[in-house]
mmCIF file of C-alpha atoms in Angstrom:
data_model
loop_
_atom_site.group_PDB
_atom_site.id
_atom_site.type_symbol
_atom_site.label_atom_id
_atom_site.label_comp_id
_atom_site.label_asym_id
_atom_site.label_seq_id
_atom_site.Cartn_x
_atom_site.Cartn_y
_atom_site.Cartn_z
ATOM 1 C CA UNK W 1 29.718 122.835 113.433
ATOM 2 C CA UNK W 2 31.860 122.123 116.457
ATOM 3 C CA UNK W 3 32.667 124.162 119.544
ATOM 4 C CA UNK W 4 36.404 124.466 120.024
ATOM 5 C CA UNK W 5 38.122 125.392 123.289
ATOM 6 C CA UNK W 6 41.103 127.390 122.036
ATOM 7 C CA UNK W 7 43.757 128.148 124.639
ATOM 8 C CA UNK W 8 46.887 130.237 124.341
ATOM 9 C CA UNK W 9 50.223 128.483 124.880
ATOM 10 C CA UNK W 10 50.451 129.879 128.418
ATOM 11 C CA UNK W 11 47.738 129.252 130.984
ATOM 12 C CA UNK W 12 47.759 132.897 132.119
ATOM 13 C CA UNK W 13 45.729 133.929 129.080
ATOM 14 C CA UNK W 14 41.944 133.581 129.268
ATOM 15 C CA UNK W 15 40.309 130.939 127.071
ATOM 16 C CA UNK W 16 38.541 131.664 123.830
ATOM 17 C CA UNK W 17 35.641 129.659 122.424
ATOM 18 C CA UNK W 18 34.391 129.690 118.856
ATOM 19 C CA UNK W 19 32.605 127.488 116.343
ATOM 20 C CA UNK W 20 34.295 126.366 113.126
ATOM 21 C CA UNK W 21 32.550 124.733 110.128
ATOM 22 C CA UNK W 22 33.298 120.993 109.802
ATOM 23 C CA UNK W 23 34.833 121.551 106.352
ATOM 24 C CA UNK W 24 37.868 123.025 108.114
ATOM 25 C CA UNK W 25 40.312 120.329 109.254
ATOM 26 C CA UNK W 26 42.710 121.212 112.046
ATOM 27 C CA UNK W 27 46.410 121.314 111.110
ATOM 28 C CA UNK W 28 48.821 119.465 113.373
ATOM 29 C CA UNK W 29 51.762 121.883 113.867
ATOM 30 C CA UNK W 30 54.126 118.960 114.549
ATOM 31 C CA UNK W 31 53.225 117.015 111.402
ATOM 32 C CA UNK W 32 56.262 116.699 109.080
ATOM 33 C CA UNK W 33 55.963 118.403 105.694
ATOM 34 C CA UNK W 34 56.241 115.137 103.736
ATOM 35 C CA UNK W 35 53.563 113.473 105.850
ATOM 36 C CA UNK W 36 51.235 116.438 105.504
ATOM 37 C CA UNK W 37 51.599 116.540 101.722
ATOM 38 C CA UNK W 38 50.970 112.793 101.409
ATOM 39 C CA UNK W 39 47.892 113.109 103.624
ATOM 40 C CA UNK W 40 46.525 116.035 101.623
ATOM 41 C CA UNK W 41 47.098 114.171 98.352
ATOM 42 C CA UNK W 42 45.237 111.177 99.778
ATOM 43 C CA UNK W 43 42.378 113.380 101.006
ATOM 44 C CA UNK W 44 41.971 115.233 97.714
ATOM 45 C CA UNK W 45 42.119 112.007 95.676
ATOM 46 C CA UNK W 46 38.729 111.119 97.162
ATOM 47 C CA UNK W 47 37.095 114.246 95.744
ATOM 48 C CA UNK W 48 35.150 113.649 92.511
ATOM 49 C CA UNK W 49 36.584 115.124 89.341
ATOM 50 C CA UNK W 50 40.062 115.641 90.802
ATOM 51 C CA UNK W 51 43.058 114.853 88.590
ATOM 52 C CA UNK W 52 46.724 114.648 89.594
ATOM 53 C CA UNK W 53 47.614 118.197 88.486
ATOM 54 C CA UNK W 54 44.672 119.669 90.391
ATOM 55 C CA UNK W 55 45.799 117.778 93.484
ATOM 56 C CA UNK W 56 49.284 119.235 93.213
ATOM 57 C CA UNK W 57 47.929 122.753 92.654
ATOM 58 C CA UNK W 58 45.736 122.488 95.756
ATOM 59 C CA UNK W 59 48.594 121.221 97.914
ATOM 60 C CA UNK W 60 50.866 124.040 96.705
ATOM 61 C CA UNK W 61 48.149 126.601 97.408
ATOM 62 C CA UNK W 62 47.685 125.316 100.944
ATOM 63 C CA UNK W 63 51.412 125.243 101.659
ATOM 64 C CA UNK W 64 51.815 128.791 100.353
ATOM 65 C CA UNK W 65 49.073 129.932 102.732
ATOM 66 C CA UNK W 66 50.416 128.133 105.806
ATOM 67 C CA UNK W 67 54.126 128.857 105.222
ATOM 68 C CA UNK W 68 54.359 131.558 107.897
ATOM 69 C CA UNK W 69 52.111 129.975 110.547
ATOM 70 C CA UNK W 70 54.898 129.249 113.009
ATOM 71 C CA UNK W 71 56.368 132.708 112.592
ATOM 72 C CA UNK W 72 52.948 134.281 113.182
ATOM 73 C CA UNK W 73 52.452 132.323 116.417
ATOM 74 C CA UNK W 74 49.155 130.694 115.436
ATOM 75 C CA UNK W 75 47.638 128.717 118.322
ATOM 76 C CA UNK W 76 45.052 127.134 116.027
ATOM 77 C CA UNK W 77 45.039 126.522 112.280
ATOM 78 C CA UNK W 78 42.702 124.611 109.982
ATOM 79 C CA UNK W 79 42.483 124.166 106.234
ATOM 80 C CA UNK W 80 39.509 123.676 103.947
ATOM 81 C CA UNK W 81 39.201 122.032 100.542
ATOM 82 C CA UNK W 82 35.722 122.307 99.064
ATOM 83 C CA UNK W 83 33.804 122.615 95.815
ATOM 84 C CA UNK W 84 33.244 126.166 94.637
ATOM 85 C CA UNK W 85 29.719 127.552 94.706
ATOM 86 C CA UNK W 86 30.504 129.181 91.354
ATOM 87 C CA UNK W 87 31.492 126.251 89.176
ATOM 88 C CA UNK W 88 33.081 122.816 89.301
ATOM 89 C CA UNK W 89 36.416 124.051 90.679
ATOM 90 C CA UNK W 90 37.851 123.041 94.033
ATOM 91 C CA UNK W 91 38.857 125.874 96.352
ATOM 92 C CA UNK W 92 41.076 126.064 99.428
ATOM 93 C CA UNK W 93 41.328 128.337 102.454
ATOM 94 C CA UNK W 94 43.297 128.583 105.666
ATOM 95 C CA UNK W 95 41.782 129.650 109.001
ATOM 96 C CA UNK W 96 43.964 130.673 111.944
ATOM 97 C CA UNK W 97 43.698 131.998 115.481
ATOM 98 C CA UNK W 98 46.564 134.084 116.852
ATOM 99 C CA UNK W 99 46.941 135.633 120.320
ATOM 100 C CA UNK W 100 49.196 138.685 120.097
ATOM 101 C CA UNK W 101 50.592 140.647 123.012
ATOM 102 C CA UNK W 102 50.027 144.378 122.474
ATOM 103 C CA UNK W 103 51.948 146.855 124.673
ATOM 104 C CA UNK W 104 49.789 149.462 126.417
ATOM 105 C CA UNK W 105 46.588 147.867 125.123
ATOM 106 C CA UNK W 106 44.561 148.495 128.295
ATOM 107 C CA UNK W 107 42.321 151.516 127.998
ATOM 108 C CA UNK W 108 42.781 151.909 124.251
ATOM 109 C CA UNK W 109 39.631 151.843 122.148
ATOM 110 C CA UNK W 110 39.271 149.555 119.149
ATOM 111 C CA UNK W 111 38.901 152.658 116.969
ATOM 112 C CA UNK W 112 42.315 153.878 118.131
ATOM 113 C CA UNK W 113 43.896 150.497 117.410
ATOM 114 C CA UNK W 114 42.232 150.408 113.977
ATOM 115 C CA UNK W 115 43.721 153.780 113.069
ATOM 116 C CA UNK W 116 47.157 152.299 113.664
ATOM 117 C CA UNK W 117 46.507 149.656 110.981
ATOM 118 C CA UNK W 118 45.915 152.227 108.269
ATOM 119 C CA UNK W 119 48.976 153.325 106.321
ATOM 120 C CA UNK W 120 49.167 155.776 103.392
ATOM 121 C CA UNK W 121 49.101 153.909 100.102
ATOM 122 C CA UNK W 122 48.187 150.604 101.775
ATOM 123 C CA UNK W 123 45.386 148.850 99.798
ATOM 124 C CA UNK W 124 44.042 147.151 102.939
ATOM 125 C CA UNK W 125 40.553 147.804 104.328
ATOM 126 C CA UNK W 126 39.865 148.493 108.015
ATOM 127 C CA UNK W 127 36.409 148.731 109.581
ATOM 128 C CA UNK W 128 34.840 148.277 113.024
ATOM 129 C CA UNK W 129 32.072 145.689 113.524
ATOM 130 C CA UNK W 130 29.955 144.833 116.560
ATOM 131 C CA UNK W 131 29.823 141.112 117.390
ATOM 132 C CA UNK W 132 28.238 139.302 120.371
ATOM 133 C CA UNK W 133 31.702 139.114 122.008
ATOM 134 C CA UNK W 134 32.242 142.856 121.581
ATOM 135 C CA UNK W 135 33.461 145.348 119.033
ATOM 136 C CA UNK W 136 36.082 143.988 116.640
ATOM 137 C CA UNK W 137 38.413 145.324 113.980
ATOM 138 C CA UNK W 138 37.901 143.766 110.552
ATOM 139 C CA UNK W 139 41.031 144.066 108.427
ATOM 140 C CA UNK W 140 41.081 143.006 104.767
ATOM 141 C CA UNK W 141 44.300 142.638 102.792
ATOM 142 C CA UNK W 142 45.649 141.700 99.353
ATOM 143 C CA UNK W 143 49.087 140.095 99.145
ATOM 144 C CA UNK W 144 51.262 137.682 97.184
ATOM 145 C CA UNK W 145 52.218 134.275 98.628
ATOM 146 C CA UNK W 146 55.157 132.207 97.365
ATOM 147 C CA UNK W 147 56.086 128.578 97.940
ATOM 148 C CA UNK W 148 58.740 126.591 96.060
ATOM 149 C CA UNK W 149 58.794 128.947 93.095
ATOM 150 C CA UNK W 150 55.014 129.290 92.839
ATOM 151 C CA UNK W 151 53.524 132.749 93.511
ATOM 152 C CA UNK W 152 49.812 133.429 93.867
ATOM 153 C CA UNK W 153 47.638 136.402 94.718
ATOM 154 C CA UNK W 154 46.019 135.935 98.118
ATOM 155 C CA UNK W 155 43.150 137.739 99.779
ATOM 156 C CA UNK W 156 42.723 137.603 103.537
ATOM 157 C CA UNK W 157 40.536 138.938 106.315
ATOM 158 C CA UNK W 158 41.330 139.302 109.994
ATOM 159 C CA UNK W 159 38.812 139.858 112.775
ATOM 160 C CA UNK W 160 40.485 141.186 115.927
ATOM 161 C CA UNK W 161 38.975 141.066 119.415
ATOM 162 C CA UNK W 162 40.446 142.541 122.567
ATOM 163 C CA UNK W 163 40.918 139.757 125.122
ATOM 164 C CA UNK W 164 39.349 140.278 128.579
ATOM 165 C CA UNK W 165 42.799 140.687 130.152
ATOM 166 C CA UNK W 166 43.290 143.769 127.907
ATOM 167 C CA UNK W 167 46.839 142.614 127.203
ATOM 168 C CA UNK W 168 46.273 140.674 123.985
ATOM 169 C CA UNK W 169 44.354 140.725 120.741
ATOM 170 C CA UNK W 170 42.685 137.544 119.557
ATOM 171 C CA UNK W 171 43.113 137.594 115.777
ATOM 172 C CA UNK W 172 40.946 135.336 113.639
ATOM 173 C CA UNK W 173 42.280 135.088 110.098
ATOM 174 C CA UNK W 174 41.118 133.516 106.863
ATOM 175 C CA UNK W 175 43.173 133.457 103.652
ATOM 176 C CA UNK W 176 42.530 132.075 100.180
ATOM 177 C CA UNK W 177 44.060 132.289 96.725
ATOM 178 C CA UNK W 178 40.683 131.510 95.140
ATOM 179 C CA UNK W 179 39.707 135.129 94.624
ATOM 180 C CA UNK W 180 36.490 134.372 92.710
ATOM 181 C CA UNK W 181 35.126 132.765 95.888
ATOM 182 C CA UNK W 182 36.249 135.539 98.227
ATOM 183 C CA UNK W 183 32.737 136.700 99.144
ATOM 184 C CA UNK W 184 31.835 133.194 100.319
ATOM 185 C CA UNK W 185 34.976 132.895 102.447
ATOM 186 C CA UNK W 186 34.467 136.395 103.864
ATOM 187 C CA UNK W 187 30.998 135.311 104.994
ATOM 188 C CA UNK W 188 32.505 132.208 106.647
ATOM 189 C CA UNK W 189 34.924 134.196 108.832
ATOM 190 C CA UNK W 190 32.113 136.627 109.666
ATOM 191 C CA UNK W 191 29.954 133.691 110.796
ATOM 192 C CA UNK W 192 32.825 132.278 112.898
ATOM 193 C CA UNK W 193 33.355 135.679 114.530
ATOM 194 C CA UNK W 194 29.663 135.686 115.483
ATOM 195 C CA UNK W 195 30.316 132.612 117.667
ATOM 196 C CA UNK W 196 33.334 133.978 119.584
ATOM 197 C CA UNK W 197 32.906 133.904 123.355
ATOM 198 C CA UNK W 198 35.210 134.492 126.312
ATOM 199 C CA UNK W 199 33.026 132.360 128.589
ATOM 200 C CA UNK W 200 32.127 128.714 127.993
ATOM 201 C CA UNK W 201 28.983 128.557 125.825
ATOM 202 C CA UNK W 202 26.058 126.531 127.093
ATOM 203 C CA UNK W 203 25.603 123.235 125.250
ATOM 204 C CA UNK W 204 22.197 122.559 126.808
ATOM 205 C CA UNK W 205 19.312 122.702 124.363
ATOM 206 C CA UNK W 206 16.577 125.132 125.492
ATOM 207 C CA UNK W 207 13.147 123.646 126.116
ATOM 208 C CA UNK W 208 9.699 124.968 126.937
ATOM 209 C CA UNK W 209 9.945 123.704 130.509
ATOM 210 C CA UNK W 210 12.939 125.945 131.177
ATOM 211 C CA UNK W 211 11.129 128.862 129.574
ATOM 212 C CA UNK W 212 8.024 128.449 131.715
ATOM 213 C CA UNK W 213 10.133 127.747 134.817
ATOM 214 C CA UNK W 214 7.151 126.752 136.930
ATOM 215 C CA UNK W 215 5.156 129.840 136.004
ATOM 216 C CA UNK W 216 1.939 127.890 135.374
#
């Protein structure tokens, strides 16, 4: 796993650190569509048991998931292609980090913000969860994603933290159209949320000398 220093587009926002599994490859927002598709086809061709139709299906799934990244204002995005834990299939997922300005956020509790996400008849799930970086809103959703005539059911989870400036929410999101593997992906975003920090994490390995600190 790697520690990533994720900064908002403007330097006025405080930094956010988190750890992302190495299976997630960062998406270059400036990469042309044709180049990205050719790269993904080349990457997936190296996976054992992958035929041409499976490659195309995976690429379409990924593009359907990332279609609205620019509109959402994602400051970080990464995709994953991996073997399912529940068979020989390959599965894909998209992970994003979004910083969203929220008017009148200061002084509002996370419970109050969470209530605003619940709408009558909405099949989404909203809960509060305590992480090392503070209390977060966990928001689960079901939706349909379309890309070039292909429509797929998508399940997603968002973990929302209030930034220290109390002007923005840091929103970690993970989406996949591989619904049979949802529990595994839900655990991945939960594990990432456990690593969120608003101060630079220490990279120094603890040792017994530091623990004793001259006490003997």
